[in-house]
Amino acid sequence: MLSASALVLLAVFLVISVITILNVFKPFKKPLNVYFPSLWVLICYLIVVRFIGAEIAIWILCLLSMAALREYFSLIAIRPEDRLPIAAAYLSIPITSLLIMTGQYQGFILFIPVYSVFITALLATLPGYNSKGIIFSLGAINFGLFLFGYCIGHLGYLTRLSPWLPAMLILNVTICDLFAIFVGRDKRFSLTKTLMLIPVTALISLALSGWTELNTIHALLLGAATPLLVALSRRTLWYLEEDLGIDKQRLQSGKGKLIDPLKSYLYAAPVILHYITYLKG
Amino acid sequence: MKDLSLRLLIHKFLLRPIIRLLLSVQVEGWENLAGLDRYIIAANHNSHLDVLLLYYIITDADIPRTHVVAAKDYFSRHPLLFRIVNYLFNPLWIDREHPGSAPLQAMENLLAKGHNIIIFPEGSRGEAGQISRFHWGIGKMAEQFRDIPVLPVYLFGTERALPKQSWLPLPLCCSVHIGPPHRFIGSADSFTDTLENFIRRMAQTEINDRQQRPPTGVRSKLIAVMGIDGSGKSSLSHNLSRNLSRHGEVCLISDRMELYHQGNEQAIRPLFSETLRNTISRYAKQAKSLKSYKLPKLAELLLRDHLTGEAARWYRPDHIIQDGSPLLNLVGWSILYREQAFSQQACAKAIKLLSARQQLAENDPIFNSFPELRHLQRLRPRGMSLPDVLIMLDIDPELCCQRIASRGEPVQPHETVDKLSRMRHGYLRVCEVMEQQLGIPVLVITSTADMEQVSNQATRFIQQQLERSPLDA
């Protein structure tokens, strides 16, 4: 017999699947038409975590991370000399996944911000004939790697700790995202509207605390922090997307279809993992 | 048949999935290809991946009967590559080393059999991201096979994923834009140009949407509008900003700093130096005498010059329009304070010195006549901005005084017919120096006609001058 938690997860999966299939036959209004397929992917991720195993899920997240990075690299203005640093940036993601899978927290935390940065900088100098724009290039490459390799990697590490931690995060972020889509606040950070979401997400975290194994205080705090982190992340990424030329009304493969739905996790995933690691103990 | 099926299977189950996984190909204009029984595809060429992308967009049924035109001399240098390409794409080999061969005849045979041709009219892979001039062969082909439509196709991203002289393909998203079928009209040359221009337009649309690095080594073109108070230089500056912004971004430095794009004013990020300049400017306008006006006005002009640099640095507009050039105003204004020493020669020296075009000896007599120059030189050691084009509104001072009076605002100490006449004289000397000694194009407008006409005349002059001498110093 399936446990209660597994049944809840399957029910959510079925509901999102039905909505996603309906979207295929009669597309919803933008950007919901893009949001539901990406949400379906994340729910599939949770299904894999719960029923197949965290290891496979971490590698799926690795591919998702690489695809988002590919989209980012396709949109930034790169120089011909930047090919080796870009290849190194791609390679950093499976290495990070390996570190997550083997539970080497220190290695995971340090690898991208320290070693990948060193390596990409070194590789950028290897062609050795053009220094013009190298700082700009390294900044752009490492920023992308940081966002889509490192920050998303935290979701993978949360998965390793407990399959219900990413479930809590995905559920809370989905509520914040849907609220943002319907209320239509993307660029402007509205404290009032963010505060309205806090009781909802705090209660959801509390309701899931039996499975996430967080005590009441931690669950309430993390639930309350999520809308704030999502709002800040959406606001920051709004500017980034605008500079990348991503048209929110025409999200296409290679032009924001992956970056846009992932943006809400970029602040929340690292902060929640660090909170759990350092404060919860 | 077995061979064909294997080739189809390789395309369908190996190459296409790899291309999809690696390059996440986005196709636009698929409907242009649908329903055509025969076609010629003309595409831009920057990478070896281009062929794979073109085979990605055609139907399964078209794979065995589509041939890419390829250079035999290039591929035959690598026997293994030659065999692979020959098997997978069944190319129409062109021997560039023996141009006597008859490729058109071979194409005719294939097209007569109901096959399709893929051709890269640039001839070979050009510089990454650049479209080279098309060879007229595509026009000649279209002329010969008039009943077969030519599809212009723009490929984006392959030049980044696998550029010329690279061996490592990078996973980067690519896009394919299929244009509508073109039928031959006119001459081979004009048809070739039509196709090339169509592909260039598709490229521009794609590139415009994407992130672009700030250009290096390209500076904003500086246009100054001069004239005494009441001459209409502010109105002209605004009109010029709107007109020129239809072809790029324009920053106007007037009483207020404004940014224009496509004829409309844009929201602008406030700059501290502008706030400071506005405060000083307001203070200067309250002066009761020329003496008390001098220092705040000088500070305002220096800040306005500083603001020109700030505008270029932060907004990177294509043009900066100065409603009154700080440097030239400063020199022209000196006639009000030291009329005896004012001359064309003194103007030339002062302009060259303040724009850091020339150093003067410590004991140069100009420093005795205009001791302020020494301080100004120290304040702006790298020189004040010299316009690339100058527009001078030369209007009768009496008319200007009438206009000033009709504004209903407090009259400033220099806004009298006598003083404005002297300033007009000073500005005209400055214009002569600019044109004759510094070679900067100057347009002096004496007409008091409709401002719209004056603006159009000035816009045409600026465009002509900027086209004549690209100013990417």
GROMACS .gro file of C-alpha atoms in nm, chain A:
model
  281
    1MET     CA    1   0.000   0.000   0.000
    2LEU     CA    2   0.115   0.352  -0.077
    3SER     CA    3   0.177   0.586   0.213
    4ALA     CA    4  -0.032   0.901   0.262
    5SER     CA    5   0.256   1.120   0.141
    6ALA     CA    6   0.290   0.920  -0.180
    7LEU     CA    7  -0.083   0.943  -0.244
    8VAL     CA    8  -0.077   1.322  -0.200
    9LEU     CA    9   0.211   1.349  -0.443
   10LEU     CA   10   0.036   1.130  -0.700
   11ALA     CA   11  -0.281   1.335  -0.666
   12VAL     CA   12  -0.089   1.659  -0.730
   13PHE     CA   13   0.084   1.493  -1.026
   14LEU     CA   14  -0.249   1.385  -1.174
   15VAL     CA   15  -0.406   1.730  -1.133
   16ILE     CA   16  -0.110   1.909  -1.292
   17SER     CA   17  -0.096   1.646  -1.571
   18VAL     CA   18  -0.465   1.700  -1.655
   19ILE     CA   19  -0.416   2.080  -1.659
   20THR     CA   20  -0.105   2.044  -1.879
   21ILE     CA   21  -0.286   1.813  -2.125
   22LEU     CA   22  -0.581   2.055  -2.142
   23ASN     CA   23  -0.326   2.330  -2.216
   24VAL     CA   24  -0.200   2.133  -2.517
   25PHE     CA   25  -0.545   2.114  -2.677
   26LYS     CA   26  -0.666   2.459  -2.577
   27PRO     CA   27  -0.370   2.678  -2.476
   28PHE     CA   28  -0.421   2.902  -2.173
   29LYS     CA   29  -0.349   3.270  -2.170
   30LYS     CA   30   0.018   3.370  -2.166
   31PRO     CA   31   0.232   3.309  -1.962
   32LEU     CA   32   0.023   3.031  -1.802
   33ASN     CA   33   0.058   2.826  -2.120
   34VAL     CA   34   0.434   2.805  -2.055
   35TYR     CA   35   0.409   2.787  -1.678
   36PHE     CA   36   0.207   2.465  -1.654
   37PRO     CA   37   0.434   2.250  -1.873
   38SER     CA   38   0.737   2.362  -1.672
   39LEU     CA   39   0.549   2.299  -1.348
   40TRP     CA   40   0.464   1.953  -1.479
   41VAL     CA   41   0.837   1.887  -1.533
   42LEU     CA   42   0.907   1.984  -1.172
   43ILE     CA   43   0.625   1.765  -1.040
   44CYS     CA   44   0.766   1.477  -1.251
   45TYR     CA   45   1.096   1.551  -1.081
   46LEU     CA   46   0.929   1.501  -0.742
   47ILE     CA   47   0.767   1.178  -0.863
   48VAL     CA   48   1.110   1.051  -0.968
   49VAL     CA   49   1.254   1.153  -0.631
   50ARG     CA   50   0.978   0.976  -0.439
   51PHE     CA   51   0.931   0.660  -0.644
   52ILE     CA   52   1.262   0.601  -0.828
   53GLY     CA   53   1.533   0.763  -0.621
   54ALA     CA   54   1.711   1.088  -0.543
   55GLU     CA   55   2.017   0.994  -0.753
   56ILE     CA   56   1.826   0.977  -1.080
   57ALA     CA   57   1.639   1.297  -0.988
   58ILE     CA   58   1.967   1.481  -0.926
   59TRP     CA   59   2.089   1.384  -1.274
   60ILE     CA   60   1.759   1.500  -1.426
   61LEU     CA   61   1.806   1.832  -1.247
   62CYS     CA   62   2.160   1.840  -1.385
   63LEU     CA   63   2.019   1.817  -1.742
   64LEU     CA   64   1.759   2.084  -1.666
   65SER     CA   65   2.031   2.307  -1.527
   66MET     CA   66   2.246   2.255  -1.839
   67ALA     CA   67   1.951   2.330  -2.065
   68ALA     CA   68   1.881   2.655  -1.878
   69LEU     CA   69   2.249   2.746  -1.903
   70ARG     CA   70   2.243   2.666  -2.275
   71GLU     CA   71   1.952   2.905  -2.316
   72TYR     CA   72   2.138   3.174  -2.123
   73PHE     CA   73   2.459   3.130  -2.322
   74SER     CA   74   2.259   3.141  -2.645
   75LEU     CA   75   2.120   3.479  -2.549
   76ILE     CA   76   2.428   3.658  -2.417
   77ALA     CA   77   2.673   3.826  -2.650
   78ILE     CA   78   2.970   3.591  -2.646
   79ARG     CA   79   3.306   3.632  -2.814
   80PRO     CA   80   3.461   3.359  -3.031
   81GLU     CA   81   3.736   3.331  -2.766
   82ASP     CA   82   3.480   3.240  -2.499
   83ARG     CA   83   3.422   2.887  -2.623
   84LEU     CA   84   3.654   2.709  -2.380
   85PRO     CA   85   3.521   2.889  -2.069
   86ILE     CA   86   3.167   2.806  -2.183
   87ALA     CA   87   3.260   2.439  -2.226
   88ALA     CA   88   3.411   2.446  -1.875
   89ALA     CA   89   3.095   2.606  -1.738
   90TYR     CA   90   2.884   2.325  -1.885
   91LEU     CA   91   3.120   2.067  -1.741
   92SER     CA   92   3.095   2.222  -1.394
   93ILE     CA   93   2.731   2.119  -1.366
   94PRO     CA   94   2.775   1.737  -1.382
   95ILE     CA   95   3.072   1.769  -1.145
   96THR     CA   96   2.849   1.963  -0.904
   97SER     CA   97   2.581   1.694  -0.941
   98LEU     CA   98   2.839   1.430  -0.858
   99LEU     CA   99   2.936   1.621  -0.545
  100ILE     CA  100   2.568   1.649  -0.448
  101MET     CA  101   2.507   1.281  -0.508
  102THR     CA  102   2.803   1.178  -0.293
  103GLY     CA  103   2.691   1.419  -0.019
  104GLN     CA  104   3.004   1.633  -0.024
  105TYR     CA  105   2.843   1.953   0.097
  106GLN     CA  106   3.167   2.152   0.131
  107GLY     CA  107   3.279   2.047  -0.214
  108PHE     CA  108   2.941   2.142  -0.363
  109ILE     CA  109   2.939   2.482  -0.192
  110LEU     CA  110   3.293   2.566  -0.304
  111PHE     CA  111   3.324   2.411  -0.646
  112ILE     CA  112   3.142   2.664  -0.867
  113PRO     CA  113   3.215   2.988  -0.679
  114VAL     CA  114   3.585   2.906  -0.640
  115TYR     CA  115   3.719   2.645  -0.877
  116SER     CA  116   3.491   2.699  -1.176
  117VAL     CA  117   3.564   3.070  -1.161
  118PHE     CA  118   3.939   3.000  -1.158
  119ILE     CA  119   3.915   2.750  -1.441
  120THR     CA  120   3.693   2.959  -1.668
  121ALA     CA  121   3.924   3.259  -1.619
  122LEU     CA  122   4.229   3.049  -1.701
  123LEU     CA  123   4.064   2.900  -2.009
  124ALA     CA  124   3.958   3.241  -2.132
  125THR     CA  125   4.325   3.338  -2.149
  126LEU     CA  126   4.433   3.024  -2.334
  127PRO     CA  127   4.358   3.143  -2.689
  128GLY     CA  128   4.599   3.422  -2.593
  129TYR     CA  129   4.527   3.670  -2.868
  130ASN     CA  130   4.250   3.895  -2.751
  131SER     CA  131   4.213   4.045  -2.407
  132LYS     CA  132   3.948   4.297  -2.517
  133GLY     CA  133   3.622   4.224  -2.336
  134ILE     CA  134   3.758   3.934  -2.128
  135ILE     CA  135   3.630   4.076  -1.798
  136PHE     CA  136   3.286   4.131  -1.944
  137SER     CA  137   3.289   3.775  -2.080
  138LEU     CA  138   3.399   3.612  -1.757
  139GLY     CA  139   3.142   3.811  -1.564
  140ALA     CA  140   2.863   3.704  -1.797
  141ILE     CA  141   2.970   3.337  -1.810
  142ASN     CA  142   3.021   3.299  -1.435
  143PHE     CA  143   2.700   3.485  -1.353
  144GLY     CA  144   2.504   3.241  -1.570
  145LEU     CA  145   2.681   2.944  -1.417
  146PHE     CA  146   2.615   3.080  -1.071
  147LEU     CA  147   2.243   3.124  -1.137
  148PHE     CA  148   2.163   2.814  -1.337
  149GLY     CA  149   2.432   2.577  -1.213
  150TYR     CA  150   2.493   2.673  -0.854
  151CYS     CA  151   2.157   2.810  -0.738
  152ILE     CA  152   1.957   2.535  -0.907
  153GLY     CA  153   2.209   2.284  -0.768
  154HIS     CA  154   2.078   2.373  -0.420
  155LEU     CA  155   1.743   2.226  -0.518
  156GLY     CA  156   1.933   1.903  -0.590
  157TYR     CA  157   2.100   1.910  -0.249
  158LEU     CA  158   1.764   1.969  -0.081
  159THR     CA  159   1.642   1.658  -0.266
  160ARG     CA  160   1.928   1.463  -0.120
  161LEU     CA  161   1.832   1.566   0.233
  162SER     CA  162   1.463   1.481   0.198
  163PRO     CA  163   1.231   1.440  -0.102
  164TRP     CA  164   0.973   1.653   0.081
  165LEU     CA  165   1.194   1.960   0.111
  166PRO     CA  166   1.193   2.030  -0.267
  167ALA     CA  167   0.821   1.944  -0.264
  168MET     CA  168   0.760   2.214  -0.005
  169LEU     CA  169   0.970   2.461  -0.201
  170ILE     CA  170   0.804   2.382  -0.536
  171LEU     CA  171   0.455   2.408  -0.387
  172ASN     CA  172   0.525   2.741  -0.216
  173VAL     CA  173   0.701   2.887  -0.520
  174THR     CA  174   0.415   2.774  -0.745
  175ILE     CA  175   0.165   2.961  -0.527
  176CYS     CA  176   0.384   3.274  -0.536
  177ASP     CA  177   0.428   3.244  -0.915
  178LEU     CA  178   0.059   3.196  -0.987
  179PHE     CA  179  -0.019   3.491  -0.761
  180ALA     CA  180   0.239   3.700  -0.949
  181ILE     CA  181   0.101   3.591  -1.288
  182PHE     CA  182  -0.256   3.680  -1.195
  183VAL     CA  183  -0.179   3.997  -1.006
  184GLY     CA  184   0.080   4.087  -1.269
  185ARG     CA  185   0.361   4.221  -1.058
  186ASP     CA  186   0.690   4.126  -1.206
  187LYS     CA  187   0.918   4.423  -1.211
  188ARG     CA  188   0.794   4.612  -0.912
  189PHE     CA  189   0.846   4.462  -0.571
  190SER     CA  190   0.527   4.507  -0.373
  191LEU     CA  191   0.576   4.444  -0.003
  192THR     CA  192   0.202   4.447   0.069
  193LYS     CA  193   0.127   4.181  -0.189
  194THR     CA  194   0.424   3.974  -0.076
  195LEU     CA  195   0.304   3.994   0.285
  196MET     CA  196  -0.039   3.869   0.176
  197LEU     CA  197   0.120   3.542   0.066
  198ILE     CA  198   0.317   3.480   0.384
  199PRO     CA  199   0.033   3.321   0.590
  200VAL     CA  200  -0.052   3.088   0.298
  201THR     CA  201   0.301   2.960   0.242
  202ALA     CA  202   0.371   2.941   0.616
  203LEU     CA  203   0.062   2.724   0.665
  204ILE     CA  204   0.158   2.499   0.373
  205SER     CA  205   0.504   2.450   0.520
  206LEU     CA  206   0.349   2.375   0.854
  207ALA     CA  207   0.110   2.125   0.698
  208LEU     CA  208   0.400   1.947   0.530
  209SER     CA  209   0.621   1.957   0.841
  210GLY     CA  210   0.529   1.599   0.931
  211TRP     CA  211   0.698   1.483   0.611
  212THR     CA  212   0.972   1.746   0.584
  213GLU     CA  213   1.069   1.674   0.946
  214LEU     CA  214   1.094   2.044   1.027
  215ASN     CA  215   0.966   2.158   1.364
  216THR     CA  216   0.687   2.417   1.383
  217ILE     CA  217   0.913   2.723   1.418
  218HIS     CA  218   1.144   2.625   1.131
  219ALA     CA  219   0.853   2.531   0.906
  220LEU     CA  220   0.675   2.862   0.972
  221LEU     CA  221   0.993   3.064   0.923
  222LEU     CA  222   1.086   2.894   0.596
  223GLY     CA  223   0.730   2.919   0.468
  224ALA     CA  224   0.719   3.287   0.556
  225ALA     CA  225   1.056   3.360   0.393
  226THR     CA  226   0.967   3.197   0.059
  227PRO     CA  227   0.735   3.472  -0.084
  228LEU     CA  228   0.993   3.736   0.002
  229LEU     CA  229   1.274   3.542  -0.167
  230VAL     CA  230   1.058   3.467  -0.471
  231ALA     CA  231   0.960   3.834  -0.507
  232LEU     CA  232   1.323   3.949  -0.484
  233SER     CA  233   1.436   3.684  -0.729
  234ARG     CA  234   1.161   3.768  -0.980
  235ARG     CA  235   1.243   4.136  -0.958
  236THR     CA  236   1.616   4.080  -1.015
  237LEU     CA  237   1.566   3.836  -1.300
  238TRP     CA  238   1.315   4.070  -1.465
  239TYR     CA  239   1.602   4.307  -1.547
  240LEU     CA  240   1.827   4.023  -1.657
  241GLU     CA  241   1.560   3.885  -1.890
  242GLU     CA  242   1.499   4.228  -2.036
  243ASP     CA  243   1.866   4.269  -2.118
  244LEU     CA  244   1.876   3.920  -2.269
  245GLY     CA  245   1.592   4.020  -2.502
  246ILE     CA  246   1.343   3.771  -2.357
  247ASP     CA  247   0.992   3.867  -2.459
  248LYS     CA  248   0.754   3.752  -2.184
  249GLN     CA  249   0.466   3.738  -2.429
  250ARG     CA  250   0.660   3.517  -2.673
  251LEU     CA  251   0.853   3.271  -2.460
  252GLN     CA  252   1.009   3.018  -2.697
  253SER     CA  253   1.260   2.744  -2.674
  254GLY     CA  254   1.596   2.919  -2.665
  255LYS     CA  255   1.435   3.251  -2.580
  256GLY     CA  256   1.338   3.230  -2.216
  257LYS     CA  257   1.115   2.922  -2.206
  258LEU     CA  258   1.338   2.762  -1.943
  259ILE     CA  259   1.493   3.062  -1.774
  260ASP     CA  260   1.159   3.228  -1.702
  261PRO     CA  261   0.995   2.949  -1.498
  262LEU     CA  262   1.317   2.875  -1.307
  263LYS     CA  263   1.378   3.232  -1.198
  264SER     CA  264   1.165   3.208  -0.884
  265TYR     CA  265   1.383   2.931  -0.740
  266LEU     CA  266   1.714   3.111  -0.778
  267TYR     CA  267   1.708   3.291  -0.442
  268ALA     CA  268   1.479   3.060  -0.250
  269ALA     CA  269   1.662   2.727  -0.306
  270PRO     CA  270   2.006   2.839  -0.171
  271VAL     CA  271   1.863   3.029   0.127
  272ILE     CA  272   1.641   2.739   0.234
  273LEU     CA  273   1.925   2.487   0.203
  274HIS     CA  274   2.166   2.708   0.399
  275TYR     CA  275   1.902   2.768   0.666
  276ILE     CA  276   1.842   2.397   0.705
  277THR     CA  277   2.214   2.315   0.704
  278TYR     CA  278   2.335   2.582   0.944
  279LEU     CA  279   2.038   2.675   1.163
  280LYS     CA  280   1.828   2.364   1.182
  281GLY     CA  281   2.141   2.156   1.225
   0.00000   0.00000   0.00000
